[in-house]
Tab-separated table of N, CA and C and ligand atoms in Angstrom:
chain	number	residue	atom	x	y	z
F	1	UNK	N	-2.663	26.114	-0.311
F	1	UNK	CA	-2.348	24.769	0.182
F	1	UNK	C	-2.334	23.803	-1.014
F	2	UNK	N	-1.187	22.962	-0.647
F	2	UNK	CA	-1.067	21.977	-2.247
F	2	UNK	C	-1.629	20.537	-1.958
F	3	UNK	N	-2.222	20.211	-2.520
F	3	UNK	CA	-3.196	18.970	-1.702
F	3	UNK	C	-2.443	17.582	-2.822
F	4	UNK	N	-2.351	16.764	-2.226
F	4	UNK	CA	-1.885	15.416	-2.736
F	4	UNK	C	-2.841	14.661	-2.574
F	5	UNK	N	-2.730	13.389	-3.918
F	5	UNK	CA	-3.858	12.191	-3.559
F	5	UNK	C	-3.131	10.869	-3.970
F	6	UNK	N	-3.419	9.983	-2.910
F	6	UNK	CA	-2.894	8.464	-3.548
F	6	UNK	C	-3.431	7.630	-3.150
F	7	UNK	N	-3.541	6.558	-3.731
F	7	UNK	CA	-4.513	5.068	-3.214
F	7	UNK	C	-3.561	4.113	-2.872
F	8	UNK	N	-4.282	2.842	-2.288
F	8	UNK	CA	-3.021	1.710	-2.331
F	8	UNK	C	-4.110	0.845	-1.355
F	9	UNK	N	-3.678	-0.492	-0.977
F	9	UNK	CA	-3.866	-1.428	-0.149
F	9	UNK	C	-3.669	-1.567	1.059
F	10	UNK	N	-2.392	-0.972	1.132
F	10	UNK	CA	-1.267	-0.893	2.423
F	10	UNK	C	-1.684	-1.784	3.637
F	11	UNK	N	-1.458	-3.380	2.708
F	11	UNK	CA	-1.392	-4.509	3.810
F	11	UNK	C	-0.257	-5.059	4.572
F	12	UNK	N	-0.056	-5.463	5.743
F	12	UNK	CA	0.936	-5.351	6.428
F	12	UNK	C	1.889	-4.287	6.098
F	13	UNK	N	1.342	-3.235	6.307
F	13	UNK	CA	2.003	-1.705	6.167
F	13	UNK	C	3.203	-1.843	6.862
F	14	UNK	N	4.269	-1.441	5.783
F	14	UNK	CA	5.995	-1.841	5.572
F	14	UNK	C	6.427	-0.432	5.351
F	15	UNK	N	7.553	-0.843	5.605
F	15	UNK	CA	8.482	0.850	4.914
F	15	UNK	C	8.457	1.306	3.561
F	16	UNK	N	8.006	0.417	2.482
F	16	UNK	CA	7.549	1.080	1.318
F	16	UNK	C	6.919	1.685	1.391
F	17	UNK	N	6.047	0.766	2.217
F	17	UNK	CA	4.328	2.149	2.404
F	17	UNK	C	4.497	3.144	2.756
F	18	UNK	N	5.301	3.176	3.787
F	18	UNK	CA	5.412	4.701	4.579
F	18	UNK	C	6.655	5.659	3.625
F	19	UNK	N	7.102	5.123	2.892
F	19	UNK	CA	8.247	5.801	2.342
F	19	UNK	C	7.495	6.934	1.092
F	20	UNK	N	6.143	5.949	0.602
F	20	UNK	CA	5.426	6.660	-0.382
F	20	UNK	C	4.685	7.395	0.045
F	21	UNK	N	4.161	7.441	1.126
F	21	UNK	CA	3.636	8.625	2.017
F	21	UNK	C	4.302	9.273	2.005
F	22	UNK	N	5.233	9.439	2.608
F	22	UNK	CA	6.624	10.120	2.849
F	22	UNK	C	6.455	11.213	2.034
F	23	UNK	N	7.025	10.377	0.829
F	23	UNK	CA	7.198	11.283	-0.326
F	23	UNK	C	5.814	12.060	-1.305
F	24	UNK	N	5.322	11.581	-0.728
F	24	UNK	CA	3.680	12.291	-1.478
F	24	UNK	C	3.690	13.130	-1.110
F	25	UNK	N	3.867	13.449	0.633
F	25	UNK	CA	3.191	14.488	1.226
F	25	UNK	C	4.697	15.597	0.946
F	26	UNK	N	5.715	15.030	0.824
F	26	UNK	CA	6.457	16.382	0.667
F	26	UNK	C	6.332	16.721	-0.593
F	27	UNK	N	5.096	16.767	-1.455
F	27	UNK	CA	5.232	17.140	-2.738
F	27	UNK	C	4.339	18.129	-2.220
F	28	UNK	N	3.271	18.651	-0.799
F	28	UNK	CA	2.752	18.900	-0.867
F	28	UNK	C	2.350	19.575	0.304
F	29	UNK	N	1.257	20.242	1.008
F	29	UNK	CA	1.378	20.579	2.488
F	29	UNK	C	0.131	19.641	3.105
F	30	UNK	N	-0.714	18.691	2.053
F	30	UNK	CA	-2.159	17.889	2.529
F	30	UNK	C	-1.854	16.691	1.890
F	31	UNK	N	-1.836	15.391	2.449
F	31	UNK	CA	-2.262	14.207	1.749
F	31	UNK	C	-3.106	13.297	2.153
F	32	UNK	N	-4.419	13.162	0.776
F	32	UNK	CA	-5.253	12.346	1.069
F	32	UNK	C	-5.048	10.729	0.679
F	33	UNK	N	-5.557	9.875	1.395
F	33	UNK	CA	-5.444	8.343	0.726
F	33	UNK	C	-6.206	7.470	0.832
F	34	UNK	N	-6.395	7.069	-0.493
F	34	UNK	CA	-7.288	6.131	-0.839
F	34	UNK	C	-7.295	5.019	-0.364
F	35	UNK	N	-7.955	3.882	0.289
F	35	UNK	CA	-7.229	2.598	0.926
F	35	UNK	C	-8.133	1.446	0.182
F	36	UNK	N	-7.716	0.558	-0.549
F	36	UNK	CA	-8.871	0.121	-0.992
F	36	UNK	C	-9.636	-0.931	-0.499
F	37	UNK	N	-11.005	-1.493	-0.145
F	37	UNK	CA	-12.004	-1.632	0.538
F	37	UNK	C	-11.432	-3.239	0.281
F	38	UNK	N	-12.021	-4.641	1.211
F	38	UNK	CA	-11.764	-5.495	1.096
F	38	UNK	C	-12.722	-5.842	-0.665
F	39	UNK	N	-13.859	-5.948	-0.767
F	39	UNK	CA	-14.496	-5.572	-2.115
F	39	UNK	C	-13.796	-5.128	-3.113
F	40	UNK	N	-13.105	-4.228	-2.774
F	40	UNK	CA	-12.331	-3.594	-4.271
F	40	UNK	C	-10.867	-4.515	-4.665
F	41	UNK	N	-10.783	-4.769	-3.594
F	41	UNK	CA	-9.191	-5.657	-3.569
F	41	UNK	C	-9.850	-7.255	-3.936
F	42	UNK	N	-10.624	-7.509	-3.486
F	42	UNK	CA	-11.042	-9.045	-4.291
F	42	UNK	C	-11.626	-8.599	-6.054
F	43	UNK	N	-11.739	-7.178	-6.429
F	43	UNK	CA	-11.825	-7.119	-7.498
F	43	UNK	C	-10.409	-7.444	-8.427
F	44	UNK	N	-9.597	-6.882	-7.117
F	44	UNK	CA	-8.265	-6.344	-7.808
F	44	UNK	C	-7.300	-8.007	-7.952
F	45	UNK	N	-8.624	-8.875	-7.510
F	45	UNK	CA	-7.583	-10.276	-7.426
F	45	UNK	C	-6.635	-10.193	-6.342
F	46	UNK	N	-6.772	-9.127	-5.431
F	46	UNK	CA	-5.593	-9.472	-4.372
F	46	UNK	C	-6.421	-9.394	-2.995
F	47	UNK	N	-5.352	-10.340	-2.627
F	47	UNK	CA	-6.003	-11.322	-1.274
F	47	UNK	C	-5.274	-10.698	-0.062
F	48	UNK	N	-6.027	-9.794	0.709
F	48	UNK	CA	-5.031	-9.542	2.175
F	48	UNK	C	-5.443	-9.662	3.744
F	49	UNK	N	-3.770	-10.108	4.274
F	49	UNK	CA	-3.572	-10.965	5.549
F	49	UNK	C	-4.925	-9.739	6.621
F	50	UNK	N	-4.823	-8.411	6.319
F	50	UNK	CA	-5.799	-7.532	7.018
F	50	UNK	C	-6.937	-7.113	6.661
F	51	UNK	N	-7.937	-6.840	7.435
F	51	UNK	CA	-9.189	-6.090	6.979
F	51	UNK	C	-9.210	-4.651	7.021
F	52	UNK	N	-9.877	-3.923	5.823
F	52	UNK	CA	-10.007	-2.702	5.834
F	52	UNK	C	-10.204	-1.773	6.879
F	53	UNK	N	-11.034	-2.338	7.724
F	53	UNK	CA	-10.607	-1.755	8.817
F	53	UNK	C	-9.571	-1.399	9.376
F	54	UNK	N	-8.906	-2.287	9.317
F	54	UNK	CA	-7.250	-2.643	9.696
F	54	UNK	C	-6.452	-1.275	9.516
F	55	UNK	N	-6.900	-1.666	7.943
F	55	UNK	CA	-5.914	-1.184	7.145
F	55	UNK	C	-5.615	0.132	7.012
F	56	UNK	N	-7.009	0.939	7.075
F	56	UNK	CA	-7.833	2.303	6.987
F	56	UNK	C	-6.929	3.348	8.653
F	57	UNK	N	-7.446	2.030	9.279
F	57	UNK	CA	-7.325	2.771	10.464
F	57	UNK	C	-5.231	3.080	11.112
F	58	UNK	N	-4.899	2.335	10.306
F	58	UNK	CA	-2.858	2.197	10.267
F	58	UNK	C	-2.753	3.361	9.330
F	59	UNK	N	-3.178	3.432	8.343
F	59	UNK	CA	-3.221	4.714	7.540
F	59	UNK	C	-3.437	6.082	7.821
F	60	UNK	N	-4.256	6.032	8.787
F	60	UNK	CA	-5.172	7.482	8.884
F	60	UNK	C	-4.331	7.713	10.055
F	61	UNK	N	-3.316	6.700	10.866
F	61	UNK	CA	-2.251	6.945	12.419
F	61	UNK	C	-0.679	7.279	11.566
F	62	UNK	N	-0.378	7.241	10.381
F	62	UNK	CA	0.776	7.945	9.943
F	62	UNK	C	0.719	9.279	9.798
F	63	UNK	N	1.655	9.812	10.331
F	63	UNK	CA	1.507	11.313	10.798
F	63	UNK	C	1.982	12.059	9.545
F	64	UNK	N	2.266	11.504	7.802
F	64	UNK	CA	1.877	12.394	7.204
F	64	UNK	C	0.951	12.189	6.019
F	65	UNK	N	-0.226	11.525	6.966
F	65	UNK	CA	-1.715	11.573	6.287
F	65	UNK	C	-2.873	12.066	6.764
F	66	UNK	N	-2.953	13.175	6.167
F	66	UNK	CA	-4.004	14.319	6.574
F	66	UNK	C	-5.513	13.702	6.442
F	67	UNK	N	-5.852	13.004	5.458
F	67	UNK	CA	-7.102	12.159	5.553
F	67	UNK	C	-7.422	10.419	4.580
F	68	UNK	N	-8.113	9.607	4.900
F	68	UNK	CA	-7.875	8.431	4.669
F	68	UNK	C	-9.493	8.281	4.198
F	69	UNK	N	-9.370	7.640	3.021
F	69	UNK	CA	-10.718	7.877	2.251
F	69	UNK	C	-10.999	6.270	1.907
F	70	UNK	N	-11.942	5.765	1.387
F	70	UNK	CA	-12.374	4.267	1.367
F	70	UNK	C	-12.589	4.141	-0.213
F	71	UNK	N	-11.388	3.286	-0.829
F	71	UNK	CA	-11.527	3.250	-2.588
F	71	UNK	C	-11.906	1.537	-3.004
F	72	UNK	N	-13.168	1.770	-3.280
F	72	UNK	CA	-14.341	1.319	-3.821
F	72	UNK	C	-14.099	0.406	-5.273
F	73	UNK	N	-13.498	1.390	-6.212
F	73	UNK	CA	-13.729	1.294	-7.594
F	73	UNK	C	-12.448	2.151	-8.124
F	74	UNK	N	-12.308	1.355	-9.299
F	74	UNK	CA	-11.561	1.943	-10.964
F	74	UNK	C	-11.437	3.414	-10.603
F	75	UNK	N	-13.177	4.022	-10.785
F	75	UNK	CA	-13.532	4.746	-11.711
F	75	UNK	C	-13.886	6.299	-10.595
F	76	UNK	N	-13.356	6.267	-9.342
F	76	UNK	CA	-13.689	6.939	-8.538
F	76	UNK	C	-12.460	8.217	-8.314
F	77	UNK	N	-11.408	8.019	-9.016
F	77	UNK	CA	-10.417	9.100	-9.028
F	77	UNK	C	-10.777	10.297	-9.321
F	78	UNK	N	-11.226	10.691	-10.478
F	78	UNK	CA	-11.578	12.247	-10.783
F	78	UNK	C	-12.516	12.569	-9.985
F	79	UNK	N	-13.869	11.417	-9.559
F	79	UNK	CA	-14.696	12.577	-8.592
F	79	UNK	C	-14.000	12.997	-7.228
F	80	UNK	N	-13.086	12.070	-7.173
F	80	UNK	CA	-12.051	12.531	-5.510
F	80	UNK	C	-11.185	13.758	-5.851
F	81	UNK	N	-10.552	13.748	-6.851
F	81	UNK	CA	-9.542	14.816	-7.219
F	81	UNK	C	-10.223	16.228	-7.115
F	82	UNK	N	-11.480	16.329	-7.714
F	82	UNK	CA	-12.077	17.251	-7.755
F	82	UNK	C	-13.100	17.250	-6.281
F	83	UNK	N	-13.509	16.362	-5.703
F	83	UNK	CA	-13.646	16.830	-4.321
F	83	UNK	C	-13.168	17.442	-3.155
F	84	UNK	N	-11.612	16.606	-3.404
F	84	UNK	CA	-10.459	16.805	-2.374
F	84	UNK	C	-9.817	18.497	-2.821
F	85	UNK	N	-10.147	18.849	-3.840
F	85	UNK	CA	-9.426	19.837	-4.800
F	85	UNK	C	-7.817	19.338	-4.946
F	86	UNK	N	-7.726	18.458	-5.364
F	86	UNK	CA	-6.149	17.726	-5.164
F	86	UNK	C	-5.259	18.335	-6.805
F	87	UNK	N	-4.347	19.060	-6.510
F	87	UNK	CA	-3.139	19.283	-7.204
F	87	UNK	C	-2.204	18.181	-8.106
F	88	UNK	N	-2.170	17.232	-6.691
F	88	UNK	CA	-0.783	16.531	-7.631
F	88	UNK	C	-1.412	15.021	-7.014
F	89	UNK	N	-1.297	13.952	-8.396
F	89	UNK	CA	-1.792	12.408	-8.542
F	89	UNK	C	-0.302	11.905	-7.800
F	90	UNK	N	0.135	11.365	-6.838
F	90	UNK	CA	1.099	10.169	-6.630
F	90	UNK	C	1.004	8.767	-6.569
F	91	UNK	N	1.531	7.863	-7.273
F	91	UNK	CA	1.363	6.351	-7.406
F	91	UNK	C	3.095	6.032	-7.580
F	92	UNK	N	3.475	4.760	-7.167
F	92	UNK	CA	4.981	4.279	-7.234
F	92	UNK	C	5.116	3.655	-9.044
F	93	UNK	N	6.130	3.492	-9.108
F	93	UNK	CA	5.797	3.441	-10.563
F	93	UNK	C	5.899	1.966	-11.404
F	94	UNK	N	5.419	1.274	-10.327
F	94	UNK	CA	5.031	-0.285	-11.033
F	94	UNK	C	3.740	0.500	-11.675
F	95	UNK	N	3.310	1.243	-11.650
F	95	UNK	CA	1.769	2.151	-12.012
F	95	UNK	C	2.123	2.957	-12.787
F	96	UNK	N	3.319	2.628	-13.265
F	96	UNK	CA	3.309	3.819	-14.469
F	96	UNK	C	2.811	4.071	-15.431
F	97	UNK	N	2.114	5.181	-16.093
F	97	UNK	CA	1.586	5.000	-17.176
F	97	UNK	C	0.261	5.075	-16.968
F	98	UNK	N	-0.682	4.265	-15.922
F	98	UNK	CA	-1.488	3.801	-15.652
F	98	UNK	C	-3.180	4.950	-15.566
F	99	UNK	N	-2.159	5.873	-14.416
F	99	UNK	CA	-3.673	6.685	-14.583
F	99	UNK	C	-2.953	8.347	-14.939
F	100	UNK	N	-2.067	8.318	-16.119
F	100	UNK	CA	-1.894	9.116	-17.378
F	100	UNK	C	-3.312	10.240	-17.496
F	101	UNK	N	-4.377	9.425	-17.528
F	101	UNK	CA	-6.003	9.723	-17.881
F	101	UNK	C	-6.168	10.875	-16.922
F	102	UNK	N	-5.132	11.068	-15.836
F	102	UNK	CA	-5.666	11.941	-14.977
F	102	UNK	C	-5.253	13.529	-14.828
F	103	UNK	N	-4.165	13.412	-16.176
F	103	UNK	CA	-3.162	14.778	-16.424
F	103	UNK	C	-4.119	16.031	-16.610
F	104	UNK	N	-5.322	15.780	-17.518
F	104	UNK	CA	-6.404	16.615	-17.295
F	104	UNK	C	-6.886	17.859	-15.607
F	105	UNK	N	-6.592	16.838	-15.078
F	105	UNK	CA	-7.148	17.305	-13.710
F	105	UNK	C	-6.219	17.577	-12.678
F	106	UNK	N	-5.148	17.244	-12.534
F	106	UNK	CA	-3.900	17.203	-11.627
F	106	UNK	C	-2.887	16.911	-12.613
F	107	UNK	N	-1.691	17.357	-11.710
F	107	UNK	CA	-0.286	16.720	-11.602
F	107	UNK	C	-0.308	15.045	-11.580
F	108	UNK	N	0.758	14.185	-12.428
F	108	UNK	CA	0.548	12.795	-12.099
F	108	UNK	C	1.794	12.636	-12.166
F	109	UNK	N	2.185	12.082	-10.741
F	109	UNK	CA	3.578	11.798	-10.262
F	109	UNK	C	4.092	10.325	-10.205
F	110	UNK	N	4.672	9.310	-10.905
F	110	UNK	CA	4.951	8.526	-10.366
F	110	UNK	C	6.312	8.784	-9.956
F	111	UNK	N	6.278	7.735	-8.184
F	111	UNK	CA	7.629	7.610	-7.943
F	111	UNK	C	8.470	6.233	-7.773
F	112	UNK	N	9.902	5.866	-8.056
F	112	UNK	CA	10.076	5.035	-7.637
F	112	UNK	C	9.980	3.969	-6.643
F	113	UNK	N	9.252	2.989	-6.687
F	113	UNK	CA	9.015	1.637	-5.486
F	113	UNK	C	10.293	1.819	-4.709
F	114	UNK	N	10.240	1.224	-3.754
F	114	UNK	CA	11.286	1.264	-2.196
F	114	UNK	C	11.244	-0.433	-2.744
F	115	UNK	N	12.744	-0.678	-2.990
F	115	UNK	CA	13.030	-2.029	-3.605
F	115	UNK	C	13.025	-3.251	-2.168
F	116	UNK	N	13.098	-4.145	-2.843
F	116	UNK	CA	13.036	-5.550	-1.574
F	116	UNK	C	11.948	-5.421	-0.803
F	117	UNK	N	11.181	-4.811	-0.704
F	117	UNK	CA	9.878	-5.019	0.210
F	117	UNK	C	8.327	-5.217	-0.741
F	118	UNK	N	7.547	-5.607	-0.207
F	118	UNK	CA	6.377	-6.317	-0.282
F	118	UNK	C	5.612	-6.920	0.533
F	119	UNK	N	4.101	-6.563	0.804
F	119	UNK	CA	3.068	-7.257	1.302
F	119	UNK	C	3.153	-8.712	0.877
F	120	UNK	N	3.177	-8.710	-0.129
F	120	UNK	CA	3.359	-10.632	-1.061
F	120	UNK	C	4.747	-10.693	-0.158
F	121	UNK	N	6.145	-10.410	-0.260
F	121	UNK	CA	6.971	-10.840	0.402
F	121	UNK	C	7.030	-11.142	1.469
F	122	UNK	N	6.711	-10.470	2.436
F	122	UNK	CA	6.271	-10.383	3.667
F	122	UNK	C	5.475	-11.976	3.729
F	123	UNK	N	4.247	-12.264	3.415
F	123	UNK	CA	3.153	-13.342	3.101
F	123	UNK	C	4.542	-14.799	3.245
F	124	UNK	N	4.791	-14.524	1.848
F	124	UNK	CA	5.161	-15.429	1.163
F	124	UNK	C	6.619	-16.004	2.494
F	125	UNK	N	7.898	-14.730	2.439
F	125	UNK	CA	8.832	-14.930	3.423
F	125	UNK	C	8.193	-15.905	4.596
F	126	UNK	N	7.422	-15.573	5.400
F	126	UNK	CA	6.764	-15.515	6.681
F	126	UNK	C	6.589	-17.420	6.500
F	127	UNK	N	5.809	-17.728	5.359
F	127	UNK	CA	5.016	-19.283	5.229
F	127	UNK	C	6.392	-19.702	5.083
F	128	UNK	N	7.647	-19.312	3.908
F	128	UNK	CA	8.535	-20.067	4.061
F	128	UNK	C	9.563	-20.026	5.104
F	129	UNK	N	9.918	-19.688	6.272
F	129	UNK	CA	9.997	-19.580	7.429
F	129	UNK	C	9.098	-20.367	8.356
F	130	UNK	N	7.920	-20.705	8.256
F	130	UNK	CA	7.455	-21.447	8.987
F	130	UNK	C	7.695	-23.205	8.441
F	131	UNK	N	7.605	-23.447	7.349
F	131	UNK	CA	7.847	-24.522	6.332
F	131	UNK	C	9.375	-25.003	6.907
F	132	UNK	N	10.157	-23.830	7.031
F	132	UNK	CA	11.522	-24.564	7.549
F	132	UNK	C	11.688	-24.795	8.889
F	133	UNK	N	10.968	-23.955	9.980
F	133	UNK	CA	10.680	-24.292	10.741
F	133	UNK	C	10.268	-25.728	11.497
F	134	UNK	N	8.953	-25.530	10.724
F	134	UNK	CA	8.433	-27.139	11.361
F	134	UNK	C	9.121	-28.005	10.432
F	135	UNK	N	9.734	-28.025	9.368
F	135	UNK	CA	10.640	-29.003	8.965
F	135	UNK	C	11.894	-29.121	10.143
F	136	UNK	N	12.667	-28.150	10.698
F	136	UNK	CA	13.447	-28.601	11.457
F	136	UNK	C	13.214	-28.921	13.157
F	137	UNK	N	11.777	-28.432	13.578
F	137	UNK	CA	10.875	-29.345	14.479
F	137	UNK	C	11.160	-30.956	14.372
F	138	UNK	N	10.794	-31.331	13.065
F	138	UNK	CA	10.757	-32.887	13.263
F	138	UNK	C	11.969	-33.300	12.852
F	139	UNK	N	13.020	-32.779	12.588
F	139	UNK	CA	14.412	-33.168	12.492
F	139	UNK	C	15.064	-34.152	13.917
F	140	UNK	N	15.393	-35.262	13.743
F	140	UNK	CA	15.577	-35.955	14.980
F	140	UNK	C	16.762	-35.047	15.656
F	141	UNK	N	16.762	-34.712	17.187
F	141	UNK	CA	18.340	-33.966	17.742
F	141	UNK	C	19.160	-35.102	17.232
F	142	UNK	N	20.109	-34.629	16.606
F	142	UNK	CA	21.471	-35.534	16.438
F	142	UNK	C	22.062	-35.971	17.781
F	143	UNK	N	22.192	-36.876	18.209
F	143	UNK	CA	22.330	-37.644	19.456
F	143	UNK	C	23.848	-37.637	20.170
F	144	UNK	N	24.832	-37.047	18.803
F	144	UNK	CA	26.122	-37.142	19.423
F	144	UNK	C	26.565	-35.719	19.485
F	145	UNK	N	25.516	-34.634	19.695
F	145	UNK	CA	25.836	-33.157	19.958
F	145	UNK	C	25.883	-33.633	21.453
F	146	UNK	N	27.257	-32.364	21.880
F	146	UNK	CA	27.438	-32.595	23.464
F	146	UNK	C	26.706	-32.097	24.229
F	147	UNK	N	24.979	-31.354	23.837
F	147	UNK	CA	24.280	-30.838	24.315
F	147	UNK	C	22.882	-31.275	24.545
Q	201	C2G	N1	4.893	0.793	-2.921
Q	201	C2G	C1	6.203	1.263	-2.944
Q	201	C2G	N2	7.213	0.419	-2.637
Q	201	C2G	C2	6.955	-0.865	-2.289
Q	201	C2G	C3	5.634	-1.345	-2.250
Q	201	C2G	C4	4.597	-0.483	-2.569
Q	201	C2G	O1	6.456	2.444	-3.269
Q	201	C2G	N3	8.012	-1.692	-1.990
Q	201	C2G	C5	3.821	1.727	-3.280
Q	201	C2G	C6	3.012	1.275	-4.492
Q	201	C2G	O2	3.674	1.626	-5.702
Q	201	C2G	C7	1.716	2.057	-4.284
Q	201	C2G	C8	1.588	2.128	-2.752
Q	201	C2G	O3	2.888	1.804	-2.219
Q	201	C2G	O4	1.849	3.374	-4.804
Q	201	C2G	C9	0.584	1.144	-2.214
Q	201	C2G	O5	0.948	-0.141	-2.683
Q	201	C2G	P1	-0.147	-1.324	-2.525
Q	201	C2G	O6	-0.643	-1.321	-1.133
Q	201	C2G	O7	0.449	-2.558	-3.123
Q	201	C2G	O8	-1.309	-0.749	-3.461
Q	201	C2G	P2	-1.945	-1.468	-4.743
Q	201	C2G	O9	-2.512	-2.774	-4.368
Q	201	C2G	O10	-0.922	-1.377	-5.808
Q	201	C2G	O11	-3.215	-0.527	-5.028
Q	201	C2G	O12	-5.902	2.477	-7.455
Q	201	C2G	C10	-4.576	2.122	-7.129
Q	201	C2G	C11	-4.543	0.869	-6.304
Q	201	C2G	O13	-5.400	0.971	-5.196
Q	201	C2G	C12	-3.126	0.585	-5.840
């Protein structure tokens, strides 16, 4: 059995997310994933619309993720790799380069990002959509529409 491992945030879990699942697990016949903890993500400077709970539990309901693990820290990859007995590292490759450190112990795969999507986009889209919104809320009705 070829075991896969990957981490991520996966806030407002989008079709990127699932696309990198996707593709992890067909590198493989097991994929585990890291989700990282609200704690680890205020380390990471990033701020999200869900709680780990949330987040953990949307993860562990995609049907090709065999198990959903709680990532803490930096520095917790090799003791997982070697727990999980994991084969092959997957990360998208804004991460490229990144955990290199791990060629020792596994396969390290980056794959291409699934373009136009984003948790930040998503965020960001959503507020400016509401911004135009209630801007055109207080827009007076133009009085000489025949409606
Ligand atoms: N991703 C993708 N395409 C997107 C958005 C994200 O392929 N349009 C991938 C990222 O490259 C990453 C995974 O989806 O491999 C999860 O992305 P995030 O939830 O943004 O994870 P991140 O905050 O980058 O945390 O230790 C690693 C970190 O936990 C990664």
């Amino acid at each position: 059995m070829k075991k896969v491992l990957t981490y991520g945030t996966f806030d407002l879990f989008h079709i990127g997310h699932l696309k990198i699942l996707e593709r992890a697990k067909s590198l493989g016949d097991y994929l585990v994933v890291g989700v990282s903890t609200d704690e680890f993500n205020a380390l990471k400077n990033k701020k999200c619309a869900l709680p780990y709970w949330q987040r953990i539990e949307i993860v562990r309901a995609i049907r090709f993720v065999d198990k959903a693990i709680p990532e803490t820290n930096w520095e917790q990859k090799i003791a997982d790799i070697k727990e999980n007995g994991i084969d092959i590292f997957v990360m998208g490759d804004d991460w490229v380069g990144r955990f290199d450190f791990l060629k020792p112990h596994c396969k390290v795969v980056y794959l291409p990002r699934t373009p136009d999507i984003s948790s930040t986009g998503i965020k960001t889209g959503l507020a400016a959509d509401k911004d135009n919104f209630s801007r055109a809320d207080r827009l007076p009705s133009p009085s000489f529409l025949p409606w």
